[in-house]
mmCIF file of C-alpha atoms and ligand atoms in Angstrom:
data_model
loop_
_atom_site.group_PDB
_atom_site.id
_atom_site.type_symbol
_atom_site.label_atom_id
_atom_site.label_comp_id
_atom_site.label_asym_id
_atom_site.label_seq_id
_atom_site.Cartn_x
_atom_site.Cartn_y
_atom_site.Cartn_z
ATOM 1 C CA MET G 1 2.672 15.266 -15.672
ATOM 2 C CA LYS G 2 2.420 18.503 -17.762
ATOM 3 C CA ILE G 3 0.587 21.413 -15.619
ATOM 4 C CA GLU G 4 -1.689 22.597 -17.808
ATOM 5 C CA SER G 5 -4.027 24.662 -15.572
ATOM 6 C CA VAL G 6 -3.817 26.027 -11.863
ATOM 7 C CA THR G 7 -7.186 26.861 -10.076
ATOM 8 C CA LEU G 8 -7.275 28.593 -6.772
ATOM 9 C CA CYS G 9 -10.728 28.658 -5.110
ATOM 10 C CA GLU G 10 -11.442 30.334 -1.758
ATOM 11 C CA LEU G 11 -14.091 28.755 0.427
ATOM 12 C CA GLN G 12 -15.786 30.120 3.421
ATOM 13 C CA ILE G 13 -17.306 27.279 5.731
ATOM 14 C CA PRO G 14 -19.132 28.230 9.083
ATOM 15 C CA LEU G 15 -17.679 26.275 11.849
ATOM 16 C CA VAL G 16 -20.080 23.563 14.226
ATOM 17 C CA ASP G 17 -18.544 25.157 17.162
ATOM 18 C CA PHE G 18 -16.463 28.357 17.946
ATOM 19 C CA PHE G 19 -12.564 27.964 18.367
ATOM 20 C CA GLU G 20 -10.526 30.130 20.557
ATOM 21 C CA THR G 21 -6.915 30.386 21.268
ATOM 22 C CA SER G 22 -4.382 32.877 23.264
ATOM 23 C CA PHE G 23 -4.881 34.867 19.814
ATOM 24 C CA GLY G 24 -8.405 34.771 19.417
ATOM 25 C CA ARG G 25 -11.782 33.283 18.569
ATOM 26 C CA ILE G 26 -13.197 31.750 14.904
ATOM 27 C CA THR G 27 -16.320 30.829 14.069
ATOM 28 C CA ALA G 28 -16.105 30.053 10.876
ATOM 29 C CA ARG G 29 -13.135 29.420 8.345
ATOM 30 C CA ARG G 30 -11.564 30.557 5.028
ATOM 31 C CA ILE G 31 -10.139 28.139 3.119
ATOM 32 C CA LEU G 32 -7.792 28.274 -0.235
ATOM 33 C CA LEU G 33 -7.958 24.862 -2.030
ATOM 34 C CA VAL G 34 -5.080 24.738 -5.140
ATOM 35 C CA ARG G 35 -6.105 22.395 -8.077
ATOM 36 C CA LEU G 36 -3.320 21.246 -10.599
ATOM 37 C CA GLN G 37 -4.490 19.627 -13.850
ATOM 38 C CA GLY G 38 -2.931 17.858 -16.499
ATOM 39 C CA ASP G 39 -2.673 14.840 -18.517
ATOM 40 C CA GLY G 40 -6.169 13.659 -17.506
ATOM 41 C CA ILE G 41 -4.799 13.910 -13.473
ATOM 42 C CA GLU G 42 -6.043 16.379 -10.830
ATOM 43 C CA GLY G 43 -4.312 17.058 -7.656
ATOM 44 C CA TRP G 44 -5.601 19.128 -5.031
ATOM 45 C CA GLY G 45 -3.935 20.772 -2.022
ATOM 46 C CA GLU G 46 -5.510 22.777 0.832
ATOM 47 C CA CYS G 47 -3.888 25.848 2.291
ATOM 48 C CA VAL G 48 -3.625 26.231 5.888
ATOM 49 C CA ALA G 49 -3.419 30.034 6.307
ATOM 50 C CA ASP G 50 -6.052 31.456 8.629
ATOM 51 C CA ASP G 51 -8.013 34.532 7.858
ATOM 52 C CA ASP G 52 -6.071 36.853 10.291
ATOM 53 C CA PRO G 53 -1.803 36.786 10.202
ATOM 54 C CA PHE G 54 -1.982 36.078 14.198
ATOM 55 C CA TYR G 55 -0.567 32.129 13.973
ATOM 56 C CA SER G 56 1.773 32.769 11.283
ATOM 57 C CA GLU G 57 2.783 35.651 9.635
ATOM 58 C CA GLU G 58 0.605 34.226 6.496
ATOM 59 C CA SER G 59 -2.931 34.969 5.931
ATOM 60 C CA ILE G 60 -5.405 33.448 3.456
ATOM 61 C CA ASP G 61 -4.934 36.762 1.479
ATOM 62 C CA THR G 62 -1.447 36.872 1.458
ATOM 63 C CA ALA G 63 -1.367 32.997 0.331
ATOM 64 C CA TRP G 64 -3.805 33.890 -2.823
ATOM 65 C CA LEU G 65 -1.684 36.987 -3.605
ATOM 66 C CA ILE G 66 1.971 34.547 -3.670
ATOM 67 C CA ALA G 67 0.257 31.916 -5.333
ATOM 68 C CA GLU G 68 -1.464 34.085 -7.978
ATOM 69 C CA LYS G 69 1.578 36.298 -8.807
ATOM 70 C CA TYR G 70 4.847 33.687 -8.213
ATOM 71 C CA LEU G 71 3.472 30.091 -7.390
ATOM 72 C CA VAL G 72 1.061 29.658 -10.452
ATOM 73 C CA PRO G 73 3.616 31.228 -12.737
ATOM 74 C CA ALA G 74 6.264 28.761 -11.637
ATOM 75 C CA VAL G 75 4.418 25.825 -12.365
ATOM 76 C CA LEU G 76 2.059 26.545 -15.228
ATOM 77 C CA GLY G 77 2.968 24.566 -18.594
ATOM 78 C CA GLU G 78 6.177 22.714 -16.583
ATOM 79 C CA VAL G 79 6.563 19.382 -16.191
ATOM 80 C CA VAL G 80 6.780 17.933 -12.843
ATOM 81 C CA ASN G 81 6.389 14.011 -11.877
ATOM 82 C CA ALA G 82 7.001 14.275 -8.161
ATOM 83 C CA GLY G 83 5.677 16.098 -5.206
ATOM 84 C CA ARG G 84 9.540 16.063 -4.270
ATOM 85 C CA GLU G 85 10.307 18.314 -7.586
ATOM 86 C CA MET G 86 7.881 21.427 -6.089
ATOM 87 C CA PRO G 87 10.331 22.887 -3.433
ATOM 88 C CA ALA G 88 13.103 24.072 -6.178
ATOM 89 C CA LEU G 89 10.267 25.352 -8.579
ATOM 90 C CA PHE G 90 9.500 28.163 -5.608
ATOM 91 C CA SER G 91 13.173 28.086 -4.217
ATOM 92 C CA ARG G 92 12.989 32.086 -4.977
ATOM 93 C CA VAL G 93 10.286 33.020 -3.145
ATOM 94 C CA ARG G 94 10.996 33.729 0.705
ATOM 95 C CA GLY G 95 9.204 32.196 3.595
ATOM 96 C CA HIS G 96 5.037 31.795 2.550
ATOM 97 C CA ARG G 97 5.266 28.375 3.513
ATOM 98 C CA MET G 98 1.848 27.648 3.723
ATOM 99 C CA ALA G 99 0.850 28.710 0.145
ATOM 100 C CA LYS G 100 3.929 26.668 -1.130
ATOM 101 C CA ALA G 101 2.877 23.573 0.742
ATOM 102 C CA ALA G 102 -0.711 23.865 -0.720
ATOM 103 C CA PHE G 103 0.777 23.463 -4.185
ATOM 104 C CA GLU G 104 3.572 20.796 -2.984
ATOM 105 C CA ASN G 105 0.858 18.822 -1.388
ATOM 106 C CA ALA G 106 -1.732 18.838 -4.631
ATOM 107 C CA MET G 107 1.472 17.368 -6.525
ATOM 108 C CA TRP G 108 1.898 14.778 -4.230
ATOM 109 C CA ASP G 109 -1.836 14.085 -4.288
ATOM 110 C CA ALA G 110 -1.501 13.772 -7.948
ATOM 111 C CA GLU G 111 1.242 11.822 -8.057
ATOM 112 C CA ALA G 112 -0.158 9.195 -5.961
ATOM 113 C CA GLN G 113 -3.058 9.136 -8.110
ATOM 114 C CA TRP G 114 -0.807 8.272 -11.203
ATOM 115 C CA LEU G 115 1.203 5.875 -9.953
ATOM 116 C CA GLN G 116 -2.071 4.166 -8.435
ATOM 117 C CA ILE G 117 -0.936 3.671 -4.899
ATOM 118 C CA PRO G 118 -2.032 5.405 -1.469
ATOM 119 C CA LEU G 119 -0.713 8.834 -0.948
ATOM 120 C CA TRP G 120 0.225 7.562 2.638
ATOM 121 C CA LYS G 121 2.497 4.415 1.074
ATOM 122 C CA LEU G 122 3.985 7.056 -1.231
ATOM 123 C CA LEU G 123 4.989 9.328 1.641
ATOM 124 C CA GLY G 124 6.543 6.228 3.133
ATOM 125 C CA GLY G 125 4.066 5.739 5.862
ATOM 126 C CA SER G 126 3.597 1.940 7.437
ATOM 127 C CA GLN G 127 1.031 2.610 10.217
ATOM 128 C CA ARG G 128 -2.592 1.827 9.726
ATOM 129 C CA ASP G 129 -4.526 3.083 12.853
ATOM 130 C CA ILE G 130 -3.876 6.606 13.390
ATOM 131 C CA PRO G 131 -3.606 7.263 17.099
ATOM 132 C CA CYS G 132 -6.176 10.718 17.717
ATOM 133 C CA GLY G 133 -6.615 13.324 20.410
ATOM 134 C CA VAL G 134 -8.170 16.394 20.217
ATOM 135 C CA SER G 135 -7.329 20.266 20.589
ATOM 136 C CA ILE G 136 -10.024 22.273 22.700
ATOM 137 C CA GLY G 137 -10.264 25.935 22.743
ATOM 138 C CA ILE G 138 -10.645 28.309 25.415
ATOM 139 C CA GLN G 139 -14.364 28.191 26.575
ATOM 140 C CA ASN G 140 -16.820 30.601 28.236
ATOM 141 C CA SER G 141 -16.534 28.801 31.403
ATOM 142 C CA HIS G 142 -14.800 26.100 33.424
ATOM 143 C CA GLU G 143 -18.171 23.991 33.193
ATOM 144 C CA GLN G 144 -18.290 24.246 29.391
ATOM 145 C CA LEU G 145 -14.783 23.211 29.033
ATOM 146 C CA LEU G 146 -15.221 20.529 31.354
ATOM 147 C CA ALA G 147 -18.214 19.062 29.479
ATOM 148 C CA LYS G 148 -16.450 19.127 26.482
ATOM 149 C CA ILE G 149 -13.875 17.223 27.646
ATOM 150 C CA GLU G 150 -16.086 14.571 28.703
ATOM 151 C CA ARG G 151 -17.851 14.600 25.346
ATOM 152 C CA GLU G 152 -14.290 14.028 23.743
ATOM 153 C CA LEU G 153 -13.732 11.329 26.248
ATOM 154 C CA SER G 154 -16.818 9.481 25.707
ATOM 155 C CA ALA G 155 -16.216 9.327 21.931
ATOM 156 C CA GLY G 156 -12.660 7.571 22.729
ATOM 157 C CA TYR G 157 -10.072 10.187 22.134
ATOM 158 C CA GLN G 158 -6.958 8.931 23.544
ATOM 159 C CA ARG G 159 -5.600 12.571 24.282
ATOM 160 C CA ILE G 160 -6.937 15.869 25.423
ATOM 161 C CA LYS G 161 -5.081 19.154 24.827
ATOM 162 C CA VAL G 162 -6.606 22.494 26.323
ATOM 163 C CA LYS G 163 -5.489 25.671 25.155
ATOM 164 C CA VAL G 164 -3.861 27.914 27.803
ATOM 165 C CA LYS G 165 -3.051 31.466 28.177
ATOM 166 C CA PRO G 166 -2.203 33.644 31.754
ATOM 167 C CA GLY G 167 -5.340 33.388 33.795
ATOM 168 C CA TRP G 168 -6.840 30.321 31.813
ATOM 169 C CA ASP G 169 -4.357 27.857 33.082
ATOM 170 C CA LEU G 170 -3.659 26.563 36.719
ATOM 171 C CA ASN G 171 -7.276 26.662 37.556
ATOM 172 C CA VAL G 172 -8.106 24.899 34.484
ATOM 173 C CA LEU G 173 -5.920 22.220 34.746
ATOM 174 C CA GLU G 174 -6.476 21.519 38.259
ATOM 175 C CA LYS G 175 -10.393 20.766 37.622
ATOM 176 C CA ILE G 176 -9.625 18.692 34.818
ATOM 177 C CA ARG G 177 -6.940 16.815 36.628
ATOM 178 C CA ASP G 178 -9.684 16.702 39.848
ATOM 179 C CA GLN G 179 -11.749 14.833 37.503
ATOM 180 C CA TRP G 180 -9.571 12.831 35.289
ATOM 181 C CA PRO G 181 -6.201 12.308 37.033
ATOM 182 C CA GLU G 182 -5.205 9.550 34.552
ATOM 183 C CA ILE G 183 -5.947 10.737 30.947
ATOM 184 C CA LEU G 184 -3.199 11.758 28.757
ATOM 185 C CA LEU G 185 -3.383 15.548 29.045
ATOM 186 C CA SER G 186 -1.793 18.612 27.296
ATOM 187 C CA CYS G 187 -2.173 22.347 26.805
ATOM 188 C CA ASP G 188 -0.692 24.661 23.924
ATOM 189 C CA ALA G 189 -0.121 28.417 24.612
ATOM 190 C CA ASN G 190 0.248 29.433 21.206
ATOM 191 C CA SER G 191 3.367 32.119 22.965
ATOM 192 C CA ALA G 192 0.894 33.335 25.579
ATOM 193 C CA TYR G 193 3.621 33.162 28.211
ATOM 194 C CA SER G 194 7.561 34.830 28.437
ATOM 195 C CA PRO G 195 10.683 34.079 30.425
ATOM 196 C CA ALA G 196 9.361 36.107 33.174
ATOM 197 C CA ASP G 197 6.763 33.365 33.686
ATOM 198 C CA THR G 198 9.328 30.699 34.570
ATOM 199 C CA GLU G 199 8.260 30.273 38.022
ATOM 200 C CA HIS G 200 4.674 30.605 37.039
ATOM 201 C CA LEU G 201 5.077 27.680 34.593
ATOM 202 C CA LYS G 202 6.829 25.680 37.193
ATOM 203 C CA LYS G 203 3.438 25.368 38.522
ATOM 204 C CA LEU G 204 2.207 23.420 35.808
ATOM 205 C CA ASP G 205 4.673 20.276 36.628
ATOM 206 C CA ARG G 206 2.373 19.073 38.846
ATOM 207 C CA PHE G 207 -0.372 17.940 36.695
ATOM 208 C CA GLU G 208 1.865 15.545 34.943
ATOM 209 C CA LEU G 209 1.185 16.885 31.636
ATOM 210 C CA LEU G 210 2.319 14.934 28.409
ATOM 211 C CA MET G 211 3.926 18.100 27.134
ATOM 212 C CA ILE G 212 3.390 22.338 27.304
ATOM 213 C CA GLU G 213 3.196 23.409 23.893
ATOM 214 C CA GLN G 214 4.979 26.298 22.382
ATOM 215 C CA PRO G 215 4.865 28.503 25.688
ATOM 216 C CA LEU G 216 6.835 31.226 24.101
ATOM 217 C CA TRP G 217 7.395 33.430 21.223
ATOM 218 C CA SER G 218 6.662 31.856 18.364
ATOM 219 C CA ASP G 219 10.028 32.527 16.526
ATOM 220 C CA ASP G 220 11.906 31.488 19.597
ATOM 221 C CA ILE G 221 14.062 28.478 20.222
ATOM 222 C CA PHE G 222 17.032 29.637 22.617
ATOM 223 C CA PHE G 223 14.675 30.938 25.505
ATOM 224 C CA HIS G 224 12.565 27.756 25.215
ATOM 225 C CA ALA G 225 15.593 25.508 25.699
ATOM 226 C CA SER G 226 16.554 27.468 29.164
ATOM 227 C CA LEU G 227 12.884 26.944 30.119
ATOM 228 C CA GLN G 228 13.180 23.168 29.128
ATOM 229 C CA ARG G 229 15.986 22.906 31.612
ATOM 230 C CA GLU G 230 13.390 24.873 34.410
ATOM 231 C CA LEU G 231 10.637 22.434 34.063
ATOM 232 C CA THR G 232 10.024 18.541 34.332
ATOM 233 C CA THR G 233 7.247 18.297 32.039
ATOM 234 C CA ALA G 234 8.515 18.025 28.243
ATOM 235 C CA LEU G 235 7.995 21.190 25.993
ATOM 236 C CA CYS G 236 6.964 20.927 22.729
ATOM 237 C CA LEU G 237 7.593 23.147 19.660
ATOM 238 C CA ASP G 238 4.916 24.331 16.923
ATOM 239 C CA GLU G 239 5.162 27.597 15.613
ATOM 240 C CA SER G 240 9.008 27.821 16.165
ATOM 241 C CA ILE G 241 9.752 24.589 13.759
ATOM 242 C CA ARG G 242 9.806 26.300 10.240
ATOM 243 C CA ASN G 243 11.994 23.245 8.723
ATOM 244 C CA ALA G 244 14.659 20.152 9.584
ATOM 245 C CA ARG G 245 17.293 22.772 10.323
ATOM 246 C CA ASP G 246 15.259 24.411 12.703
ATOM 247 C CA ALA G 247 14.404 20.821 14.392
ATOM 248 C CA GLU G 248 18.022 19.784 14.592
ATOM 249 C CA MET G 249 18.921 23.195 16.185
ATOM 250 C CA ALA G 250 15.956 22.610 18.778
ATOM 251 C CA LEU G 251 16.679 19.469 19.533
ATOM 252 C CA GLU G 252 20.778 19.943 19.454
ATOM 253 C CA LEU G 253 19.795 22.585 22.032
ATOM 254 C CA GLY G 254 17.321 20.793 23.863
ATOM 255 C CA ALA G 255 14.730 23.279 23.505
ATOM 256 C CA CYS G 256 11.876 20.702 23.745
ATOM 257 C CA ARG G 257 11.497 16.691 23.672
ATOM 258 C CA ILE G 258 8.505 16.231 21.469
ATOM 259 C CA LEU G 259 7.724 17.805 18.125
ATOM 260 C CA ASN G 260 4.484 19.266 16.609
ATOM 261 C CA ILE G 261 4.503 18.797 12.619
ATOM 262 C CA LYS G 262 2.185 20.727 10.429
ATOM 263 C CA VAL G 263 2.820 20.120 6.871
ATOM 264 C CA GLY G 264 1.232 23.508 6.199
ATOM 265 C CA ARG G 265 4.077 25.537 8.552
ATOM 266 C CA VAL G 266 6.629 23.728 7.418
ATOM 267 C CA GLY G 267 5.987 24.315 3.659
ATOM 268 C CA GLY G 268 4.548 20.727 2.403
ATOM 269 C CA PHE G 269 5.485 17.194 3.046
ATOM 270 C CA SER G 270 8.700 17.043 1.780
ATOM 271 C CA GLU G 271 9.996 19.309 5.146
ATOM 272 C CA ALA G 272 7.441 17.450 6.840
ATOM 273 C CA ILE G 273 9.351 14.045 6.094
ATOM 274 C CA ALA G 274 12.683 15.716 6.720
ATOM 275 C CA ILE G 275 11.465 17.170 10.025
ATOM 276 C CA HIS G 276 10.267 13.587 10.843
ATOM 277 C CA ASP G 277 13.875 12.018 10.085
ATOM 278 C CA VAL G 278 15.585 14.225 12.343
ATOM 279 C CA ALA G 279 13.310 13.574 15.351
ATOM 280 C CA ARG G 280 13.843 9.819 14.864
ATOM 281 C CA LYS G 281 17.318 10.591 14.516
ATOM 282 C CA PHE G 282 17.513 12.103 18.039
ATOM 283 C CA GLY G 283 14.588 9.396 19.603
ATOM 284 C CA VAL G 284 12.155 12.142 19.744
ATOM 285 C CA PRO G 285 8.567 11.340 19.200
ATOM 286 C CA VAL G 286 6.499 13.527 17.020
ATOM 287 C CA TRP G 287 2.742 14.055 16.444
ATOM 288 C CA CYS G 288 0.858 15.602 13.652
ATOM 289 C CA GLY G 289 -0.938 19.311 14.453
ATOM 290 C CA GLY G 290 -3.718 20.777 12.937
ATOM 291 C CA MET G 291 -5.028 24.095 11.426
ATOM 292 C CA VAL G 292 -8.960 23.563 11.496
ATOM 293 C CA GLU G 293 -8.487 21.796 8.406
ATOM 294 C CA ALA G 294 -11.349 21.061 5.718
ATOM 295 C CA GLY G 295 -11.558 17.215 4.791
ATOM 296 C CA LEU G 296 -8.945 17.740 2.284
ATOM 297 C CA GLY G 297 -5.984 18.820 4.345
ATOM 298 C CA ARG G 298 -7.620 16.380 6.857
ATOM 299 C CA SER G 299 -6.968 13.468 4.864
ATOM 300 C CA HIS G 300 -3.430 14.864 3.915
ATOM 301 C CA ASN G 301 -2.432 14.927 7.873
ATOM 302 C CA VAL G 302 -3.733 11.599 8.195
ATOM 303 C CA ALA G 303 -1.733 10.474 5.290
ATOM 304 C CA LEU G 304 1.382 12.275 6.879
ATOM 305 C CA SER G 305 0.447 10.735 10.247
ATOM 306 C CA THR G 306 1.295 6.926 9.050
ATOM 307 C CA LEU G 307 4.851 7.574 9.363
ATOM 308 C CA PRO G 308 6.658 5.383 11.914
ATOM 309 C CA GLY G 309 7.590 8.475 13.980
ATOM 310 C CA PHE G 310 4.222 9.647 14.631
ATOM 311 C CA THR G 311 4.012 7.844 18.144
ATOM 312 C CA LEU G 312 1.770 10.587 19.859
ATOM 313 C CA PRO G 313 -1.851 11.038 19.338
ATOM 314 C CA GLY G 314 -2.119 13.905 16.916
ATOM 315 C CA ASP G 315 -4.603 16.645 16.167
ATOM 316 C CA VAL G 316 -6.289 14.785 13.606
ATOM 317 C CA SER G 317 -9.954 14.246 14.869
ATOM 318 C CA ALA G 318 -13.095 13.530 12.868
ATOM 319 C CA SER G 319 -14.336 15.929 10.399
ATOM 320 C CA LYS G 320 -17.879 16.113 12.569
ATOM 321 C CA ARG G 321 -15.780 18.411 15.451
ATOM 322 C CA TYR G 322 -15.746 21.372 12.849
ATOM 323 C CA TRP G 323 -18.004 20.780 10.059
ATOM 324 C CA LYS G 324 -21.531 20.158 9.165
ATOM 325 C CA GLU G 325 -20.747 18.946 6.074
ATOM 326 C CA ASP G 326 -17.297 18.466 5.284
ATOM 327 C CA ILE G 327 -15.943 18.465 1.410
ATOM 328 C CA ILE G 328 -14.956 14.789 1.256
ATOM 329 C CA GLU G 329 -16.356 11.608 1.185
ATOM 330 C CA PRO G 330 -16.268 9.437 3.099
ATOM 331 C CA GLU G 331 -15.994 11.935 6.238
ATOM 332 C CA VAL G 332 -13.022 11.404 8.580
ATOM 333 C CA THR G 333 -14.266 9.335 11.285
ATOM 334 C CA VAL G 334 -12.609 7.917 14.265
ATOM 335 C CA THR G 335 -13.360 4.429 16.028
ATOM 336 C CA ALA G 336 -14.413 4.032 19.464
ATOM 337 C CA GLU G 337 -10.913 3.131 20.389
ATOM 338 C CA GLY G 338 -9.346 6.907 19.179
ATOM 339 C CA THR G 339 -7.927 5.837 15.732
ATOM 340 C CA ILE G 340 -8.190 6.636 12.289
ATOM 341 C CA GLN G 341 -8.049 3.503 9.963
ATOM 342 C CA VAL G 342 -6.349 4.404 6.765
ATOM 343 C CA ASN G 343 -7.988 2.550 3.892
ATOM 344 C CA ASN G 344 -5.934 1.155 0.962
ATOM 345 C CA GLN G 345 -7.001 2.777 -1.894
ATOM 346 C CA PRO G 346 -4.798 4.750 -4.231
ATOM 347 C CA GLY G 347 -4.282 8.408 -3.755
ATOM 348 C CA ARG G 348 -5.639 10.373 -0.707
ATOM 349 C CA GLY G 349 -8.223 7.717 -0.058
ATOM 350 C CA TYR G 350 -11.340 10.100 0.347
ATOM 351 C CA GLU G 351 -13.301 11.773 -2.924
ATOM 352 C CA LEU G 352 -13.358 15.476 -2.710
ATOM 353 C CA ARG G 353 -17.386 16.729 -3.164
ATOM 354 C CA ARG G 354 -17.880 19.013 -6.105
ATOM 355 C CA ASP G 355 -20.872 20.207 -5.289
ATOM 356 C CA VAL G 356 -20.248 20.853 -1.783
ATOM 357 C CA ILE G 357 -17.279 22.699 -2.686
ATOM 358 C CA GLU G 358 -19.193 24.684 -5.558
ATOM 359 C CA GLN G 359 -21.625 25.505 -3.110
ATOM 360 C CA LEU G 360 -19.216 26.902 -0.399
ATOM 361 C CA THR G 361 -16.931 28.737 -3.154
ATOM 362 C CA VAL G 362 -16.941 32.616 -2.519
ATOM 363 C CA ARG G 363 -13.766 33.456 -4.955
ATOM 364 C CA LYS G 364 -12.372 31.303 -7.802
ATOM 365 C CA GLN G 365 -9.713 31.611 -10.639
ATOM 366 C CA GLU G 366 -8.186 29.358 -13.376
ATOM 367 C CA MET G 367 -5.018 30.105 -14.830
ATOM 368 C CA ARG G 368 -3.954 28.014 -18.428
ATOM 369 C CA ARG G 369 -0.841 28.299 -20.803
HETATM 370 O O1 LIG J 401 -1.388 25.998 17.796
HETATM 371 O O2 LIG J 401 -2.145 23.590 17.475
HETATM 372 C C1 LIG J 401 -2.540 24.873 17.439
HETATM 373 C C2 LIG J 401 -5.395 25.471 15.533
HETATM 374 C C3 LIG J 401 -5.254 26.927 15.124
HETATM 375 C C4 LIG J 401 -4.323 27.283 15.207
HETATM 376 C C5 LIG J 401 -3.264 26.600 15.508
HETATM 377 C C6 LIG J 401 -3.537 25.525 16.215
HETATM 378 C C7 LIG J 401 -4.528 24.936 16.165
HETATM 379 C C8 LIG J 401 -4.707 23.639 17.059
HETATM 380 C C9 LIG J 401 -5.799 22.774 16.257
HETATM 381 O O3 LIG J 401 -4.705 23.413 18.268
HETATM 382 C C10 LIG J 401 -6.357 22.005 16.102
HETATM 383 C C11 LIG J 401 -7.218 21.103 15.067
HETATM 384 O O4 LIG J 401 -7.080 21.143 13.759
HETATM 385 O O5 LIG J 401 -8.002 20.211 15.564
HETATM 386 MG MG1 LIG J 402 0.101 24.425 18.734
#
């Protein structure tokens, strides 16, 4: 496909409910969409960068800047026939993986349409029932958290993950376990602790969590390995894993026993698949993380989750948990058994709602050659 035009489109969407992590609370989401067009095909990708550079160095504004100045010129007018060809076009640009992922994934999205096969098959997937969990942010009170957990369990979700930070950890997990001794439960610290907290973190072992996600620095692997040796609970790395080499190092060092794969964090589907393959080699389970995506990113996460190594419930939940009205049709829905059923349609399997996208757009730029 010869890329004839690229469109950048920024949306602003209010969240149904606030979402709070150890680095702050959000009540709305700015989302950057990338559209690649050529030969009568349109591929779309969603950039998962946040409004602020708190989860990673990237933000929606840096993504726009890098896209406009480097990524668009690298692809405009080029003939690209596969998502896999995209990383090479961007190789001179260091980092900015979330920005790159939006472009690469848009190409995979186009490729699946071109070949008239489901995106999940193109990625190498085989699972048709994706196990789902939810990520529940820090709340105003313990009661509010317990009520939200109750609601998600009734909806059928297979795993509850709660965000933790010093002061919102032992007390919270204690109350959850009192009420639900048997559920699959995990926690995510988003780097809220340091090795000085090792004795404190050891107290989490008694809650029999499925995992503790990213307790230490967002760029650390070494100290996570020391911490893992002190704990019986499995650690899971999220922020620290930028590529397949990081995954190899982490597993070689014993820094974690589970991996969270986020396609935006690692720069696109090619690298996500490579990390999945490393984990398989080590016999380590992976799951698909989320970044509070709108429907397009959500549909891409669903496709990725069909790969055989994604054996643990991911943070791929229903559209309605975050959006009053999603930008795709149908919305992503979750069965009473807590799974997403993957359809057999060519492409991503969910149509974009142009009218809704138009309404939510606050900034748009189309570049042609
Ligand atoms: O660390 O997994 C994380 C959301 C934003 C930034 C970081 C994280 C998260 C989640 C999200 O936990 C989950 C979701 O998309 O449902
Ligand atoms: Mg995380």
